[in-house]
Amino acid sequence: MQHKKLIPGICLLLSLWLLVVPFLFPPCVSQVHGMGHMSCWYTWHAEPFNAIMAVIVSIYLIFTSSSQVKKALGLVLCICGIIAAALPQSWGLGMCVKDTMACHKTYLYTMVGAIPLFLLGISIFCKNFRSHTLIDKDEDE
């Protein structure tokens, strides 16, 4: 793998990780007093859609060479990381209150993928922001 494709490749692996976490470490399956699903059920059904977006963006990052496109896609990956980390929060869709519930294990492994994805998205954005700025300065002179 070329050096320029290493970070997008890592982003792709992290995105795939976020996609499979709810299936490898299933959240709670019970219902609240038989009436409806717990809040964690909705959270872990929303996470894969965010992960699919991150997978698509990561694949596109591997094949594009435009610094402007990479800058925009880095920002999208950063947002995907934020969404993946925000969905389980109490102000997001939420999780179960009890720390012993299975969804807390799923949350831990989601954070393992979400935080690095956020940081790599920022890194891609900043790297391509600088290179784009340098190219613009060269064209002005």
PDB file of C-alpha atoms in Angstrom:
ATOM      1  CA  MET A   1       0.000   0.000   0.000  1.00  0.00           C
ATOM      2  CA  GLN A   2       1.348   3.413  -0.910  1.00  0.00           C
ATOM      3  CA  HIS A   3       2.182   5.848   1.868  1.00  0.00           C
ATOM      4  CA  LYS A   4      -0.513   8.297   0.683  1.00  0.00           C
ATOM      5  CA  LYS A   5      -3.151   5.590   0.999  1.00  0.00           C
ATOM      6  CA  LEU A   6      -2.152   4.438   4.490  1.00  0.00           C
ATOM      7  CA  ILE A   7      -4.321   6.864   6.479  1.00  0.00           C
ATOM      8  CA  PRO A   8      -7.406   6.375   4.250  1.00  0.00           C
ATOM      9  CA  GLY A   9      -6.819   2.616   4.569  1.00  0.00           C
ATOM     10  CA  ILE A  10      -6.783   2.896   8.356  1.00  0.00           C
ATOM     11  CA  CYS A  11      -9.970   4.990   8.143  1.00  0.00           C
ATOM     12  CA  LEU A  12     -11.551   2.234   6.062  1.00  0.00           C
ATOM     13  CA  LEU A  13     -10.614  -0.388   8.673  1.00  0.00           C
ATOM     14  CA  LEU A  14     -11.996   1.786  11.491  1.00  0.00           C
ATOM     15  CA  SER A  15     -15.207   2.359   9.520  1.00  0.00           C
ATOM     16  CA  LEU A  16     -15.596  -1.363   8.925  1.00  0.00           C
ATOM     17  CA  TRP A  17     -14.974  -1.904  12.643  1.00  0.00           C
ATOM     18  CA  LEU A  18     -17.782   0.538  13.484  1.00  0.00           C
ATOM     19  CA  LEU A  19     -20.007  -1.329  11.044  1.00  0.00           C
ATOM     20  CA  VAL A  20     -19.508  -4.745  12.671  1.00  0.00           C
ATOM     21  CA  VAL A  21     -19.339  -3.742  16.367  1.00  0.00           C
ATOM     22  CA  PRO A  22     -23.125  -3.990  16.981  1.00  0.00           C
ATOM     23  CA  PHE A  23     -23.068  -7.470  15.453  1.00  0.00           C
ATOM     24  CA  LEU A  24     -19.933  -8.737  17.251  1.00  0.00           C
ATOM     25  CA  PHE A  25     -20.912  -7.244  20.611  1.00  0.00           C
ATOM     26  CA  PRO A  26     -24.720  -7.147  20.536  1.00  0.00           C
ATOM     27  CA  PRO A  27     -26.471  -4.585  22.722  1.00  0.00           C
ATOM     28  CA  CYS A  28     -29.431  -5.294  24.972  1.00  0.00           C
ATOM     29  CA  VAL A  29     -32.297  -7.171  23.358  1.00  0.00           C
ATOM     30  CA  SER A  30     -34.951  -6.882  26.059  1.00  0.00           C
ATOM     31  CA  GLN A  31     -37.830  -4.450  26.084  1.00  0.00           C
ATOM     32  CA  VAL A  32     -38.958  -2.000  28.735  1.00  0.00           C
ATOM     33  CA  HIS A  33     -41.870  -3.690  30.519  1.00  0.00           C
ATOM     34  CA  GLY A  34     -42.869  -5.347  27.234  1.00  0.00           C
ATOM     35  CA  MET A  35     -43.863  -2.005  25.712  1.00  0.00           C
ATOM     36  CA  GLY A  36     -40.990  -1.000  23.457  1.00  0.00           C
ATOM     37  CA  HIS A  37     -37.288  -1.253  22.915  1.00  0.00           C
ATOM     38  CA  MET A  38     -34.749   0.303  25.223  1.00  0.00           C
ATOM     39  CA  SER A  39     -32.937   3.419  24.006  1.00  0.00           C
ATOM     40  CA  CYS A  40     -29.765   1.451  23.295  1.00  0.00           C
ATOM     41  CA  TRP A  41     -31.652  -0.618  20.715  1.00  0.00           C
ATOM     42  CA  TYR A  42     -32.281   2.512  18.637  1.00  0.00           C
ATOM     43  CA  THR A  43     -28.702   3.678  19.084  1.00  0.00           C
ATOM     44  CA  TRP A  44     -27.189   0.446  17.813  1.00  0.00           C
ATOM     45  CA  HIS A  45     -29.571   0.354  14.865  1.00  0.00           C
ATOM     46  CA  ALA A  46     -28.509   3.878  13.849  1.00  0.00           C
ATOM     47  CA  GLU A  47     -24.745   3.295  14.185  1.00  0.00           C
ATOM     48  CA  PRO A  48     -24.378   1.033  11.103  1.00  0.00           C
ATOM     49  CA  PHE A  49     -25.858   3.713   8.815  1.00  0.00           C
ATOM     50  CA  ASN A  50     -23.233   6.172  10.008  1.00  0.00           C
ATOM     51  CA  ALA A  51     -20.555   3.503   9.573  1.00  0.00           C
ATOM     52  CA  ILE A  52     -21.685   2.774   5.996  1.00  0.00           C
ATOM     53  CA  MET A  53     -21.249   6.475   5.189  1.00  0.00           C
ATOM     54  CA  ALA A  54     -17.749   6.381   6.701  1.00  0.00           C
ATOM     55  CA  VAL A  55     -16.882   3.256   4.660  1.00  0.00           C
ATOM     56  CA  ILE A  56     -17.992   4.936   1.417  1.00  0.00           C
ATOM     57  CA  VAL A  57     -16.043   8.107   2.225  1.00  0.00           C
ATOM     58  CA  SER A  58     -12.930   6.100   3.163  1.00  0.00           C
ATOM     59  CA  ILE A  59     -13.045   4.132  -0.089  1.00  0.00           C
ATOM     60  CA  TYR A  60     -13.406   7.352  -2.057  1.00  0.00           C
ATOM     61  CA  LEU A  61     -10.455   8.838  -0.136  1.00  0.00           C
ATOM     62  CA  ILE A  62      -8.262   5.938  -1.236  1.00  0.00           C
ATOM     63  CA  PHE A  63      -8.949   6.566  -4.924  1.00  0.00           C
ATOM     64  CA  THR A  64      -9.043  10.372  -5.141  1.00  0.00           C
ATOM     65  CA  SER A  65      -6.005  12.579  -5.653  1.00  0.00           C
ATOM     66  CA  SER A  66      -7.570  16.044  -5.397  1.00  0.00           C
ATOM     67  CA  SER A  67      -6.564  17.877  -2.229  1.00  0.00           C
ATOM     68  CA  GLN A  68      -9.851  19.812  -2.166  1.00  0.00           C
ATOM     69  CA  VAL A  69     -11.866  16.594  -2.296  1.00  0.00           C
ATOM     70  CA  LYS A  70      -9.662  14.996   0.367  1.00  0.00           C
ATOM     71  CA  LYS A  71     -10.126  18.054   2.565  1.00  0.00           C
ATOM     72  CA  ALA A  72     -13.922  17.807   2.296  1.00  0.00           C
ATOM     73  CA  LEU A  73     -13.940  14.035   2.815  1.00  0.00           C
ATOM     74  CA  GLY A  74     -11.663  14.400   5.847  1.00  0.00           C
ATOM     75  CA  LEU A  75     -14.246  16.736   7.331  1.00  0.00           C
ATOM     76  CA  VAL A  76     -17.016  14.214   6.572  1.00  0.00           C
ATOM     77  CA  LEU A  77     -15.012  11.463   8.318  1.00  0.00           C
ATOM     78  CA  CYS A  78     -14.525  13.769  11.283  1.00  0.00           C
ATOM     79  CA  ILE A  79     -18.295  14.298  11.458  1.00  0.00           C
ATOM     80  CA  CYS A  80     -18.903  10.531  11.153  1.00  0.00           C
ATOM     81  CA  GLY A  81     -16.588  10.008  14.137  1.00  0.00           C
ATOM     82  CA  ILE A  82     -18.475  12.641  16.132  1.00  0.00           C
ATOM     83  CA  ILE A  83     -21.832  11.056  15.267  1.00  0.00           C
ATOM     84  CA  ALA A  84     -20.587   7.577  16.198  1.00  0.00           C
ATOM     85  CA  ALA A  85     -19.428   8.906  19.563  1.00  0.00           C
ATOM     86  CA  ALA A  86     -22.538  11.061  20.139  1.00  0.00           C
ATOM     87  CA  LEU A  87     -25.313   8.559  19.407  1.00  0.00           C
ATOM     88  CA  PRO A  88     -24.821   6.540  22.631  1.00  0.00           C
ATOM     89  CA  GLN A  89     -24.671   9.654  24.830  1.00  0.00           C
ATOM     90  CA  SER A  90     -27.652  10.529  27.022  1.00  0.00           C
ATOM     91  CA  TRP A  91     -28.242  13.671  24.934  1.00  0.00           C
ATOM     92  CA  GLY A  92     -28.058  11.512  21.775  1.00  0.00           C
ATOM     93  CA  LEU A  93     -30.213   8.435  21.343  1.00  0.00           C
ATOM     94  CA  GLY A  94     -28.862   7.077  24.619  1.00  0.00           C
ATOM     95  CA  MET A  95     -28.058   3.805  26.328  1.00  0.00           C
ATOM     96  CA  CYS A  96     -29.293   1.797  29.284  1.00  0.00           C
ATOM     97  CA  VAL A  97     -28.896   3.298  32.730  1.00  0.00           C
ATOM     98  CA  LYS A  98     -27.395   0.197  34.368  1.00  0.00           C
ATOM     99  CA  ASP A  99     -23.651  -0.237  33.868  1.00  0.00           C
ATOM    100  CA  THR A 100     -24.040  -4.017  33.829  1.00  0.00           C
ATOM    101  CA  MET A 101     -26.108  -4.051  30.624  1.00  0.00           C
ATOM    102  CA  ALA A 102     -24.584  -5.450  27.424  1.00  0.00           C
ATOM    103  CA  CYS A 103     -24.848  -2.149  25.570  1.00  0.00           C
ATOM    104  CA  HIS A 104     -22.058  -0.642  27.689  1.00  0.00           C
ATOM    105  CA  LYS A 105     -19.633  -3.192  26.227  1.00  0.00           C
ATOM    106  CA  THR A 106     -20.818  -2.258  22.728  1.00  0.00           C
ATOM    107  CA  TYR A 107     -20.298   1.407  23.633  1.00  0.00           C
ATOM    108  CA  LEU A 108     -16.692   0.771  24.658  1.00  0.00           C
ATOM    109  CA  TYR A 109     -15.829  -0.921  21.374  1.00  0.00           C
ATOM    110  CA  THR A 110     -17.628   1.787  19.414  1.00  0.00           C
ATOM    111  CA  MET A 111     -15.455   4.437  21.051  1.00  0.00           C
ATOM    112  CA  VAL A 112     -12.365   2.411  20.047  1.00  0.00           C
ATOM    113  CA  GLY A 113     -13.325   3.112  16.421  1.00  0.00           C
ATOM    114  CA  ALA A 114     -15.042   6.501  16.708  1.00  0.00           C
ATOM    115  CA  ILE A 115     -12.307   8.500  18.433  1.00  0.00           C
ATOM    116  CA  PRO A 116      -9.471   7.495  16.059  1.00  0.00           C
ATOM    117  CA  LEU A 117     -11.789   8.054  13.069  1.00  0.00           C
ATOM    118  CA  PHE A 118     -12.486  11.572  14.333  1.00  0.00           C
ATOM    119  CA  LEU A 119      -8.772  12.285  14.830  1.00  0.00           C
ATOM    120  CA  LEU A 120      -7.776  10.871  11.435  1.00  0.00           C
ATOM    121  CA  GLY A 121     -10.536  12.917   9.784  1.00  0.00           C
ATOM    122  CA  ILE A 122      -9.087  16.067  11.348  1.00  0.00           C
ATOM    123  CA  SER A 123      -5.604  15.007  10.268  1.00  0.00           C
ATOM    124  CA  ILE A 124      -6.706  14.467   6.638  1.00  0.00           C
ATOM    125  CA  PHE A 125      -8.510  17.812   6.644  1.00  0.00           C
ATOM    126  CA  CYS A 126      -5.534  19.725   8.084  1.00  0.00           C
ATOM    127  CA  LYS A 127      -2.961  18.042   5.844  1.00  0.00           C
ATOM    128  CA  ASN A 128      -4.928  18.828   2.697  1.00  0.00           C
ATOM    129  CA  PHE A 129      -5.831  22.300   3.923  1.00  0.00           C
ATOM    130  CA  ARG A 130      -2.134  23.149   4.164  1.00  0.00           C
ATOM    131  CA  SER A 131      -1.231  21.606   0.803  1.00  0.00           C
ATOM    132  CA  HIS A 132      -4.167  23.372  -0.872  1.00  0.00           C
ATOM    133  CA  THR A 133      -3.110  26.703   0.670  1.00  0.00           C
ATOM    134  CA  LEU A 134       0.472  26.223  -0.512  1.00  0.00           C
ATOM    135  CA  ILE A 135      -0.683  25.421  -4.043  1.00  0.00           C
ATOM    136  CA  ASP A 136      -2.843  28.580  -4.090  1.00  0.00           C
ATOM    137  CA  LYS A 137       0.100  30.739  -2.957  1.00  0.00           C
ATOM    138  CA  ASP A 138       2.323  29.305  -5.702  1.00  0.00           C
ATOM    139  CA  GLU A 139      -0.306  30.096  -8.340  1.00  0.00           C
ATOM    140  CA  ASP A 140      -0.599  33.719  -7.133  1.00  0.00           C
ATOM    141  CA  GLU A 141       3.120  34.364  -7.581  1.00  0.00           C
TER     142      GLU A 141
END
